[in-house]
mmCIF file of C-alpha atoms and ligand atoms in Angstrom:
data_model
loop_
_atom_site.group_PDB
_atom_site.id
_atom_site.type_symbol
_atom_site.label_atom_id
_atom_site.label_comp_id
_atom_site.label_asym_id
_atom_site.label_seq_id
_atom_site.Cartn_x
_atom_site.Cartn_y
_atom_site.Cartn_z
ATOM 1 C CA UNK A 1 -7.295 15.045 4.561
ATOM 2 C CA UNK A 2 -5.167 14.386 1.975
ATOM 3 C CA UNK A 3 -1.821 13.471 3.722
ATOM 4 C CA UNK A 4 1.730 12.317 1.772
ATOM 5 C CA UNK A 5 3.324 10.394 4.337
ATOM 6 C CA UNK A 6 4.492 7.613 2.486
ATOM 7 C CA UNK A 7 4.732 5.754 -1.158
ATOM 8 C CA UNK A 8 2.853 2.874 0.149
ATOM 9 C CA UNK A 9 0.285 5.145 2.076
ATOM 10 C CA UNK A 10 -1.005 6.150 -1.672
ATOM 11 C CA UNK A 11 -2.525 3.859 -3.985
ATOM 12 C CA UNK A 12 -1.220 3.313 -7.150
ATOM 13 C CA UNK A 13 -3.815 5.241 -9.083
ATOM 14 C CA UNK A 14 -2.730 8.443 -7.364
ATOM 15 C CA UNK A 15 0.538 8.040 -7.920
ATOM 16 C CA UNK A 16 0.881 7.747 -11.318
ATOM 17 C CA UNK A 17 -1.092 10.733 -11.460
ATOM 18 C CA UNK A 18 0.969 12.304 -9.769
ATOM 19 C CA UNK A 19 4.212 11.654 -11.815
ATOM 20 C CA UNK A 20 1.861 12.248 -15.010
ATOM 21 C CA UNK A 21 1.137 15.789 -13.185
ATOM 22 C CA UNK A 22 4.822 16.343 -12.590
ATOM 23 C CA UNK A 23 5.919 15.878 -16.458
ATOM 24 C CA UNK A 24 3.298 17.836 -17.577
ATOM 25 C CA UNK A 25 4.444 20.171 -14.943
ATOM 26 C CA UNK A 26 7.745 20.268 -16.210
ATOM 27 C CA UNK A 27 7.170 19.861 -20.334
ATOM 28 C CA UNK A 28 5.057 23.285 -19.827
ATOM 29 C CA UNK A 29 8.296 25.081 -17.676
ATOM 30 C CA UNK A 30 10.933 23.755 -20.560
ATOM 31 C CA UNK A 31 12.056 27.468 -21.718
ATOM 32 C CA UNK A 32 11.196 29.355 -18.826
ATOM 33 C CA UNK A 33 14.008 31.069 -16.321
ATOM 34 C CA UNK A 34 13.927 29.559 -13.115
ATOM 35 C CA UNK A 35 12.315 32.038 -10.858
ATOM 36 C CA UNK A 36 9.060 32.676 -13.563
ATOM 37 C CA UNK A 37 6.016 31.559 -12.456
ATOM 38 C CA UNK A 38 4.368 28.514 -14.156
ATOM 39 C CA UNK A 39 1.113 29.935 -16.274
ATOM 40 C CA UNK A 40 -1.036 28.043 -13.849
ATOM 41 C CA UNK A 41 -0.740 28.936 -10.161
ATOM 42 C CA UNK A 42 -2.904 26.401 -8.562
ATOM 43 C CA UNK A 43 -1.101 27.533 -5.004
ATOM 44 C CA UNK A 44 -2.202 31.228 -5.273
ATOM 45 C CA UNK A 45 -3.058 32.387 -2.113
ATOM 46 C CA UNK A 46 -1.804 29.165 -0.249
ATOM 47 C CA UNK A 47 0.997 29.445 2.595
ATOM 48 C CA UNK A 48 3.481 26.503 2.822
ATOM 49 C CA UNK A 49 5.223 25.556 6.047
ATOM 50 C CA UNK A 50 8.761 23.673 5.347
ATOM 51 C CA UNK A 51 9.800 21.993 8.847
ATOM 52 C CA UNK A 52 13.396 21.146 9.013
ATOM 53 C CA UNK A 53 15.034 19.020 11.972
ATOM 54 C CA UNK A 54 17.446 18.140 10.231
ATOM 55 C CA UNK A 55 19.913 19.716 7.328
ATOM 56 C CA UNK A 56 18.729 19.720 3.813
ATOM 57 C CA UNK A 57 19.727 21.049 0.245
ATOM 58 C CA UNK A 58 17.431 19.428 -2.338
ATOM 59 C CA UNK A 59 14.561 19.525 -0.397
ATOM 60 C CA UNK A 60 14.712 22.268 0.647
ATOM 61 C CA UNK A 61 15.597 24.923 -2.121
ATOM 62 C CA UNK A 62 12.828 22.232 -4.425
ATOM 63 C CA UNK A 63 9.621 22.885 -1.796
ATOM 64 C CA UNK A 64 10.274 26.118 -1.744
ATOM 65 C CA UNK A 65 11.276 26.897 -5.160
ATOM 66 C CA UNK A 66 8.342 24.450 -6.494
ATOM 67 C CA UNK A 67 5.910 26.524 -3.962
ATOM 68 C CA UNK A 68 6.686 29.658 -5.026
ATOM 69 C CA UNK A 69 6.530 28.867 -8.924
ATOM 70 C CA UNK A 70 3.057 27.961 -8.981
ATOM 71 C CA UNK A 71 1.845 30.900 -6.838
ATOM 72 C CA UNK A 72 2.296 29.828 -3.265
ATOM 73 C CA UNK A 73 4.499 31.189 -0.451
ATOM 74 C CA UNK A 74 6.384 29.297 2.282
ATOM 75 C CA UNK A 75 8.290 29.384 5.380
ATOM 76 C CA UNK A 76 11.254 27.745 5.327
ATOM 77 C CA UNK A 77 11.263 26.645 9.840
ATOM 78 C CA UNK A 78 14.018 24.989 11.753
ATOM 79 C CA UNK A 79 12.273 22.479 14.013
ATOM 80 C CA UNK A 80 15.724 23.648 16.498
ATOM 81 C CA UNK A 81 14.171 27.908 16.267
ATOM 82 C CA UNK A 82 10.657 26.105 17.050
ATOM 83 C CA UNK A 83 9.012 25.700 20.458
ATOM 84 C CA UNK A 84 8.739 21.846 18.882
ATOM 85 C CA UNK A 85 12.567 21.742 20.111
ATOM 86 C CA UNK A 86 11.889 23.445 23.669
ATOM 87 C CA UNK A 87 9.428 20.889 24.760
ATOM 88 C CA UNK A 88 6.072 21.947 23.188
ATOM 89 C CA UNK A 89 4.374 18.275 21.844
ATOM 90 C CA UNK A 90 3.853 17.250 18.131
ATOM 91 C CA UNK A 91 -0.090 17.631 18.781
ATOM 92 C CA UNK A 92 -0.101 20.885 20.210
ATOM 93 C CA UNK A 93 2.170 22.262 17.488
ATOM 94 C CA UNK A 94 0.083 20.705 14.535
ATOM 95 C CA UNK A 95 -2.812 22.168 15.779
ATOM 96 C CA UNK A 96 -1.312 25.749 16.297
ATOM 97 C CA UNK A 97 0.305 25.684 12.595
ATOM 98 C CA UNK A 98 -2.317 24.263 10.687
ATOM 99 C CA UNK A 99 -4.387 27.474 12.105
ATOM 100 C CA UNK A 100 -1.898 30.271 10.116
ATOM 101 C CA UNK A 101 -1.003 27.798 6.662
ATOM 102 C CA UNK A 102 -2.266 25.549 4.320
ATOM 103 C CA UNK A 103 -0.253 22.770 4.077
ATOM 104 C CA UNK A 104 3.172 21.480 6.315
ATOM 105 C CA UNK A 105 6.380 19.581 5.072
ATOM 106 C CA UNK A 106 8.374 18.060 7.757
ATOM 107 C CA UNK A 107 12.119 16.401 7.871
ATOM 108 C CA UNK A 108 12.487 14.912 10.732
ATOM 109 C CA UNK A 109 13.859 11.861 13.150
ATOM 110 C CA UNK A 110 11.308 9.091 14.449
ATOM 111 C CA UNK A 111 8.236 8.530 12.270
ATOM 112 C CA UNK A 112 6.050 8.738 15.286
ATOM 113 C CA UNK A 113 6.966 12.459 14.936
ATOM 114 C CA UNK A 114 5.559 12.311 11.220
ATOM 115 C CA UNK A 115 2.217 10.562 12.437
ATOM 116 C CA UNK A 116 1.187 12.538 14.988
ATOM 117 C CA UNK A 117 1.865 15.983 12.808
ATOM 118 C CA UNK A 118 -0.566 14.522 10.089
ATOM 119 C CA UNK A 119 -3.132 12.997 13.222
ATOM 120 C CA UNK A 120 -3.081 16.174 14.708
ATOM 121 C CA UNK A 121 -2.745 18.708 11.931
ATOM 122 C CA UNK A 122 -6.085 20.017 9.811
ATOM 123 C CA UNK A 123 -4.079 20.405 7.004
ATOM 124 C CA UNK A 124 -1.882 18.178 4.772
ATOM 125 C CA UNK A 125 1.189 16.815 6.066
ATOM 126 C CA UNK A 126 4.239 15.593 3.822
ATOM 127 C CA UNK A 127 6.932 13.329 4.454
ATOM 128 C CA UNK A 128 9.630 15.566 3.892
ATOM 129 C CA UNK A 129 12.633 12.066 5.140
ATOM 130 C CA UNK A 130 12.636 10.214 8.446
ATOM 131 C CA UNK A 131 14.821 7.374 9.971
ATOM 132 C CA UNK A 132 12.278 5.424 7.798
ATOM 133 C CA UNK A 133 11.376 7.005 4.615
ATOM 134 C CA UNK A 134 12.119 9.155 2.068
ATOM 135 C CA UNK A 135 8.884 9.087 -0.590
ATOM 136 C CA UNK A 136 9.226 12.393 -1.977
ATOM 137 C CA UNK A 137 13.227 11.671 -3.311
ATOM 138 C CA UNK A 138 11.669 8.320 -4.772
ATOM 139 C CA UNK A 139 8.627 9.763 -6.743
ATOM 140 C CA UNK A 140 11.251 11.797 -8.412
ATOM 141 C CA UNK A 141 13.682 8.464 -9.241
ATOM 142 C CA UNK A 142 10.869 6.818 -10.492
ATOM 143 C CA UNK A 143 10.129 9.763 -12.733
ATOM 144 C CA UNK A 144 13.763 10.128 -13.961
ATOM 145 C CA UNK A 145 14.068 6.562 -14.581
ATOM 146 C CA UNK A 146 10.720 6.534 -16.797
ATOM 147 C CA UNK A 147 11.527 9.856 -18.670
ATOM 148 C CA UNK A 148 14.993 8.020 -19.493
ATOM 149 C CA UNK A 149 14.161 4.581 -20.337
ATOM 150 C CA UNK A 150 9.632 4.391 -20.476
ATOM 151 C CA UNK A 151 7.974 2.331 -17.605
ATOM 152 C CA UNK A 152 9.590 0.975 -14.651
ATOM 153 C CA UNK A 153 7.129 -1.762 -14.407
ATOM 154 C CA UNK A 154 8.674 -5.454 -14.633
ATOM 155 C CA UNK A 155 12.447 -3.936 -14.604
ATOM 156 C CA UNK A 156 14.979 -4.887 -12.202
ATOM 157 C CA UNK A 157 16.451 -2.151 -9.297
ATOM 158 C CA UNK A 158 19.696 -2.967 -7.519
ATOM 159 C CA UNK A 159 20.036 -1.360 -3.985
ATOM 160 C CA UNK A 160 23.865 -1.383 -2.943
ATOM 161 C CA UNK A 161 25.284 -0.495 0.907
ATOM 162 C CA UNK A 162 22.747 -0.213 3.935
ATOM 163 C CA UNK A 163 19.064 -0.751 4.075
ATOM 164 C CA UNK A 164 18.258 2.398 4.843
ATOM 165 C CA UNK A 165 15.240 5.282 4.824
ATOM 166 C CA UNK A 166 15.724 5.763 0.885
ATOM 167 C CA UNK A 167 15.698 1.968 0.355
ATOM 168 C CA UNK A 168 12.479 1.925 2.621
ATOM 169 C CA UNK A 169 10.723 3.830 0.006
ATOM 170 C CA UNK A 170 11.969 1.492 -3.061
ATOM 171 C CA UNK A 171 10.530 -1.509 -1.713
ATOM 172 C CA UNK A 172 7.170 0.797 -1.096
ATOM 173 C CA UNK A 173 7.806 1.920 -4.591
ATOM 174 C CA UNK A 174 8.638 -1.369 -6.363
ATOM 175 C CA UNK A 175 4.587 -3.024 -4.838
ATOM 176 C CA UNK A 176 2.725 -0.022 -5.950
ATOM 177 C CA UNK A 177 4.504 0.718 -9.737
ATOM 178 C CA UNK A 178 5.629 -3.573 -10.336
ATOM 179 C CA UNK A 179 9.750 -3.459 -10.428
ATOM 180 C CA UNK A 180 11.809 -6.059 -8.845
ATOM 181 C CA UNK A 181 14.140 -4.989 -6.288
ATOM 182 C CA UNK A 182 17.587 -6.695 -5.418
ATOM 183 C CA UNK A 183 19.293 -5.505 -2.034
ATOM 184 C CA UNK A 184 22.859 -6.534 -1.807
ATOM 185 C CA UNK A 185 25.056 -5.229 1.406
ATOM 186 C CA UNK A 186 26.352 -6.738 4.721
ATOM 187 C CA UNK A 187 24.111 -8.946 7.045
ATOM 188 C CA UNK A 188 24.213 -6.252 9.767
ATOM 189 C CA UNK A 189 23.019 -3.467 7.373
ATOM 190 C CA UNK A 190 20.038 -5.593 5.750
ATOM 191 C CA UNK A 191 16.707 -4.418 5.564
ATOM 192 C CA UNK A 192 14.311 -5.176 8.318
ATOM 193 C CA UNK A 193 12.792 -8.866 7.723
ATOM 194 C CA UNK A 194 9.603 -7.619 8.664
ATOM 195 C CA UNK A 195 9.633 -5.041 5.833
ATOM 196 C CA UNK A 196 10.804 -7.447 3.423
ATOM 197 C CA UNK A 197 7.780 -10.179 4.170
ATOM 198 C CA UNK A 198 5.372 -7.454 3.883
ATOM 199 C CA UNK A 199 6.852 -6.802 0.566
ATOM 200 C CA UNK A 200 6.276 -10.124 -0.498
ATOM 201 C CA UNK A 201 3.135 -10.299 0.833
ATOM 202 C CA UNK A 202 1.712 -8.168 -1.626
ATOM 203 C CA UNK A 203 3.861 -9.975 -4.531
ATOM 204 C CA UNK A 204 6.582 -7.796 -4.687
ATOM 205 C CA UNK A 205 9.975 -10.319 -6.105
ATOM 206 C CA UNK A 206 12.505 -8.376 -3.651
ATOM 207 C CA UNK A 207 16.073 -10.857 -3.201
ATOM 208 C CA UNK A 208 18.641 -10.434 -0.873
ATOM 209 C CA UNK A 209 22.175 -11.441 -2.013
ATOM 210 C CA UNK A 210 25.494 -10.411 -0.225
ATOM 211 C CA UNK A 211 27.272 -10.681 -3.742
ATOM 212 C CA UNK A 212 27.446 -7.156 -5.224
ATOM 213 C CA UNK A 213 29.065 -8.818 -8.676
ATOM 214 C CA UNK A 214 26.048 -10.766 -8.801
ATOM 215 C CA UNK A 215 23.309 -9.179 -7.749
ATOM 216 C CA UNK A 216 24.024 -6.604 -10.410
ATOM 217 C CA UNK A 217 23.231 -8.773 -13.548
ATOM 218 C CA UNK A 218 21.176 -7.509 -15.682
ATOM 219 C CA UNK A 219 20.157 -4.565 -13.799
ATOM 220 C CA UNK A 220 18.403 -1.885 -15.451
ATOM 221 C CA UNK A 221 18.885 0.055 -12.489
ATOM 222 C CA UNK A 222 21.262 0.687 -10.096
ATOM 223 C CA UNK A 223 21.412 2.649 -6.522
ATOM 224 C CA UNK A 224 23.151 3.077 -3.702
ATOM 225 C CA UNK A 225 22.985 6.161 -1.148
ATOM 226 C CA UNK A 226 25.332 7.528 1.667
ATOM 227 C CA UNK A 227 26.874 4.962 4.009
ATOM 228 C CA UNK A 228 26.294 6.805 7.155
ATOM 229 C CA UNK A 229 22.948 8.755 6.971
ATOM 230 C CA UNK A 230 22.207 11.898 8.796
ATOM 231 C CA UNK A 231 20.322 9.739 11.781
ATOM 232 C CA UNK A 232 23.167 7.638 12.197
ATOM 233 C CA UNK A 233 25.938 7.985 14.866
ATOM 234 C CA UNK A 234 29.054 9.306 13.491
ATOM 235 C CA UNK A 235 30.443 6.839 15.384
ATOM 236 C CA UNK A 236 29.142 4.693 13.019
ATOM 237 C CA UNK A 237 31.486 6.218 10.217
ATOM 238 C CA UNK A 238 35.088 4.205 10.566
ATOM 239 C CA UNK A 239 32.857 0.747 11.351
ATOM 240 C CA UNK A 240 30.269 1.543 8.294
ATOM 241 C CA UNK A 241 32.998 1.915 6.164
ATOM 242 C CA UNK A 242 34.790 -1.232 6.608
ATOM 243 C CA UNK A 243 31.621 -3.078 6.477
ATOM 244 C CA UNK A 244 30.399 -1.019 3.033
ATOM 245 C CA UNK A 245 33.828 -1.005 1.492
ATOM 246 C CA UNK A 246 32.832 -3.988 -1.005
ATOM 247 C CA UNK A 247 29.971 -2.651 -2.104
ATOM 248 C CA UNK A 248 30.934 0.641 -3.311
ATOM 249 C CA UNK A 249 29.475 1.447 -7.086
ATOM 250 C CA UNK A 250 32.358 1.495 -9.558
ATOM 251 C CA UNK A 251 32.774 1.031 -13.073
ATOM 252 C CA UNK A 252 33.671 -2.637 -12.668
ATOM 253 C CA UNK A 253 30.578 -3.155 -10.811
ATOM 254 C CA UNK A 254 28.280 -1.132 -13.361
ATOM 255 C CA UNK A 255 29.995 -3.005 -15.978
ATOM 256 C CA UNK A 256 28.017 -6.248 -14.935
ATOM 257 C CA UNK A 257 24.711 -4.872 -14.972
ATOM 258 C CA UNK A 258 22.572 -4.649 -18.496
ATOM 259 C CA UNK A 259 24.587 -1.931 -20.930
ATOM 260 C CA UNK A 260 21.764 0.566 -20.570
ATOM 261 C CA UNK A 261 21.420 0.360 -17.142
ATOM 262 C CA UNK A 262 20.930 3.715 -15.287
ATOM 263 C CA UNK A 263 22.689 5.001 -12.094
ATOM 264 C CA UNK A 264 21.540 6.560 -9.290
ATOM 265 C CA UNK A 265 22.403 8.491 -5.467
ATOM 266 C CA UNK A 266 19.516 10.557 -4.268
ATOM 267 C CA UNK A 267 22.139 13.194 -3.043
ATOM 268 C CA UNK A 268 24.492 14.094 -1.141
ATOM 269 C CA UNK A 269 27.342 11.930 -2.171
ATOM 270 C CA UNK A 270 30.730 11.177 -0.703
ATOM 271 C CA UNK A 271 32.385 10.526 -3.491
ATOM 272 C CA UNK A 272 34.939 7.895 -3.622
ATOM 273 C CA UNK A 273 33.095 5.905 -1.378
ATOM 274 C CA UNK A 274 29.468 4.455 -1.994
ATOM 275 C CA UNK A 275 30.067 5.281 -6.077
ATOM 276 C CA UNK A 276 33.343 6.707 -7.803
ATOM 277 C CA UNK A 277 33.088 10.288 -9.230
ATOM 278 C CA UNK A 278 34.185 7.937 -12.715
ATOM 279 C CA UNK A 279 30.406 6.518 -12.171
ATOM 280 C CA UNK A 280 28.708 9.536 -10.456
ATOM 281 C CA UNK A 281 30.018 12.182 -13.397
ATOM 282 C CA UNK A 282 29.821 8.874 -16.163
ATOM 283 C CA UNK A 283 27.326 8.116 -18.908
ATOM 284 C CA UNK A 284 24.565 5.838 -17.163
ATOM 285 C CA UNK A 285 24.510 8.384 -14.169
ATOM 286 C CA UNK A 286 21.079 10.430 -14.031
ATOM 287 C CA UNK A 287 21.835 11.918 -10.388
ATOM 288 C CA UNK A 288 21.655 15.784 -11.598
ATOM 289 C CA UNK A 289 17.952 14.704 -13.084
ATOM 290 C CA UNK A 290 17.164 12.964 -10.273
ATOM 291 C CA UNK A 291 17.716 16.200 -8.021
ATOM 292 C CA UNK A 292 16.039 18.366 -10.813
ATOM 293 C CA UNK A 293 12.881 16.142 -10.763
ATOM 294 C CA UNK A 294 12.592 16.339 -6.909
ATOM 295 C CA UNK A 295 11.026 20.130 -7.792
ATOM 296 C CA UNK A 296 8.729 18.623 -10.704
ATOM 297 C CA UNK A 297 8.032 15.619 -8.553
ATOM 298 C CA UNK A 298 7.340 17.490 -5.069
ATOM 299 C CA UNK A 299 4.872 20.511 -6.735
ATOM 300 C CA UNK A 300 2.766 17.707 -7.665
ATOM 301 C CA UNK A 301 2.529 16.035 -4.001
ATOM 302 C CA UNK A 302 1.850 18.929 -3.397
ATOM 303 C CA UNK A 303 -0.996 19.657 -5.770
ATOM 304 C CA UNK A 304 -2.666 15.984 -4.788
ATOM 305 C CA UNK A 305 -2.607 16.993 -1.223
ATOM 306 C CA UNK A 306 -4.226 19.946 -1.623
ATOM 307 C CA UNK A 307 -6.729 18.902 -4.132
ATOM 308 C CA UNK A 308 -5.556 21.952 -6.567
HETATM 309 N N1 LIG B 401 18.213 13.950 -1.432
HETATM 310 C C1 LIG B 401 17.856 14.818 -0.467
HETATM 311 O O1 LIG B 401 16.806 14.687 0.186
HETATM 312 O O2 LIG B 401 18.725 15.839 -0.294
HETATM 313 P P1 LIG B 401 18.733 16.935 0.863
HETATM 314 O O3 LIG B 401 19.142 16.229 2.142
HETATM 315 O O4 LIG B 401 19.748 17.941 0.422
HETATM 316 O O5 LIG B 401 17.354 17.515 0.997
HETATM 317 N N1 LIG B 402 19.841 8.206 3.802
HETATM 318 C C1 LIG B 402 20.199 9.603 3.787
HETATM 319 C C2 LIG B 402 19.401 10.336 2.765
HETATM 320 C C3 LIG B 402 19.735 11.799 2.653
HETATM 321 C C4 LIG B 402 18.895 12.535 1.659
HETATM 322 C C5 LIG B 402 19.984 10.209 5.163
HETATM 323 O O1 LIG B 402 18.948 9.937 5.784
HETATM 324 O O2 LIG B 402 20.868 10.919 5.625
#
């Protein structure tokens, strides 16, 4: 079973076929309207469960847009409308669904959620965001940032704000494609120190500096993400701020990283506070091809899993 559960959960040889997949993917769609089908339609005949517990734009208008262009068909499920939120378990719900379609996309909260889908399910299971990770919005950054400026390998990613599910999946991303990755944000906020050894375990060069002025040089890529994700507290929001405030991306800041340096936000924004609309709407910012690439990206996860 060909599961997509996380970056680090695929080997590196995979990967980059993937991405190669999703540019060919994309080169051959370059004059078509959106809603044609692609000339292949490796999903014909396959039906594609999308599993929401919580909301979603991009990933959910991609999955089922990228689905439906290459000759698939989906249902688009709130986990809330499921017996999955009236008590029914994980295991008894994977088995049931992987009996009607062919392959299952799931948003949801705890991992453990994620894990026991794909240990339960009979078909292929795909990370679709958790508290922990987001792979599918990273296979599309690493994509944009390649189609922009050629191989990430050996260049330097700045992570700004609060170590969070999307930064989870750069420090996956930076052992299995070779970037260096540079985390700058509050103490408090700070990745995991487990995650980070087992980073460097496997030789990834990931720093930690509370400095966003310096942490920034020579970046040839720079990210941040919401300050208050959709697992947090809203509680959270008034505290988060005060503690993020410094670290918000602005042209000042971008100004200190290399001159060619990319920017982005995997989406959705509040502008004004982790990055000014000046940065967000300016010259280095790739966050519309970023979202764009998410369908390109996603349609071939979703041709690896199913072996099509
Ligand atoms: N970036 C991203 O995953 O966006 P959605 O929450 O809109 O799916
Ligand atoms: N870190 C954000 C990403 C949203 C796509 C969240 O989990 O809410």
């Amino acid at each position: 079973m060909t599961h997509f559960l996380d970056i680090d959960k695929t080997n590196p040889v995979q990967l980059r076929s993937i991405i190669d997949t999703a540019r060919r993917m994309k080169d051959a769609r370059a004059n078509y309207a959106k809603g044609a089908l692609d000339s292949e339609q490796p999903l014909a005949g396959h039906m594609v469960a999308l599993i929401f517990e919580k909301p979603s734009t991009r990933t959910r208008v991609s999955f089922d847009v990228g689905t439906r262009q290459m000759g698939g068909q989906t249902m688009v499920l709130s986990g809330a409308d499921m017996q999955l939120g009236h008590g029914e378990t994980i295991a008894d719900t994977a088995r049931v669904m992987s009996q009607y379609v062919d392959l299952i996309m799931i948003r949801t909260f705890e991992e453990a959620t994620l894990l026991e889908m794909a240990e339960y399910a009979s078909v292929p299971v795909i990370n679709g965001l958790t508290n922990r990770t987001h792979p599918c919005q990273i296979m599309a950054d690493i994509m944009t940032f390649e189609e922009h400026r050629g191989p990430i390998k050996g260049k330097k990613v700045v992570w700004l704000g609060d170590g969070n599910n999307t930064f989870t999946s750069f420090v996956h991303a930076a052992g299995q494609f070779g970037f260096d990755l540079t985390f700058t944000g509050p103490e408090v906020l700070e990745p995991a120190q487990s995650l980070l050894d087992e980073a460097r375990s496997k030789g990834v060069n990931i720093e930690v500096r509370r400095d966003p002025h310096t942490a920034v040089k020579d970046a040839d890529l720079v990210v941040t993400d919401t300050w208050v994700s959709m697992h947090d507290p809203q509680s959270a929001r008034e505290r988060r701020h005060n503690q993020l405030r410094g670290y918000q991306v602005n042209e000042d800041l971008m100004s200190q990283a290399k001159p060619e340096a990319l920017f982005m936000h995997c989406l959705p924004a509040h502008r004004d506070d982790e990055a000014t609309s000046q940065v967000m709407d300016g010259p280095q910012s790739v966050i519309f091809d970023e979202a764009e690439n998410r369908l390109h990206a996603q349609k071939a996860i979703m041709r690896h899993c199913l072996g099509v």
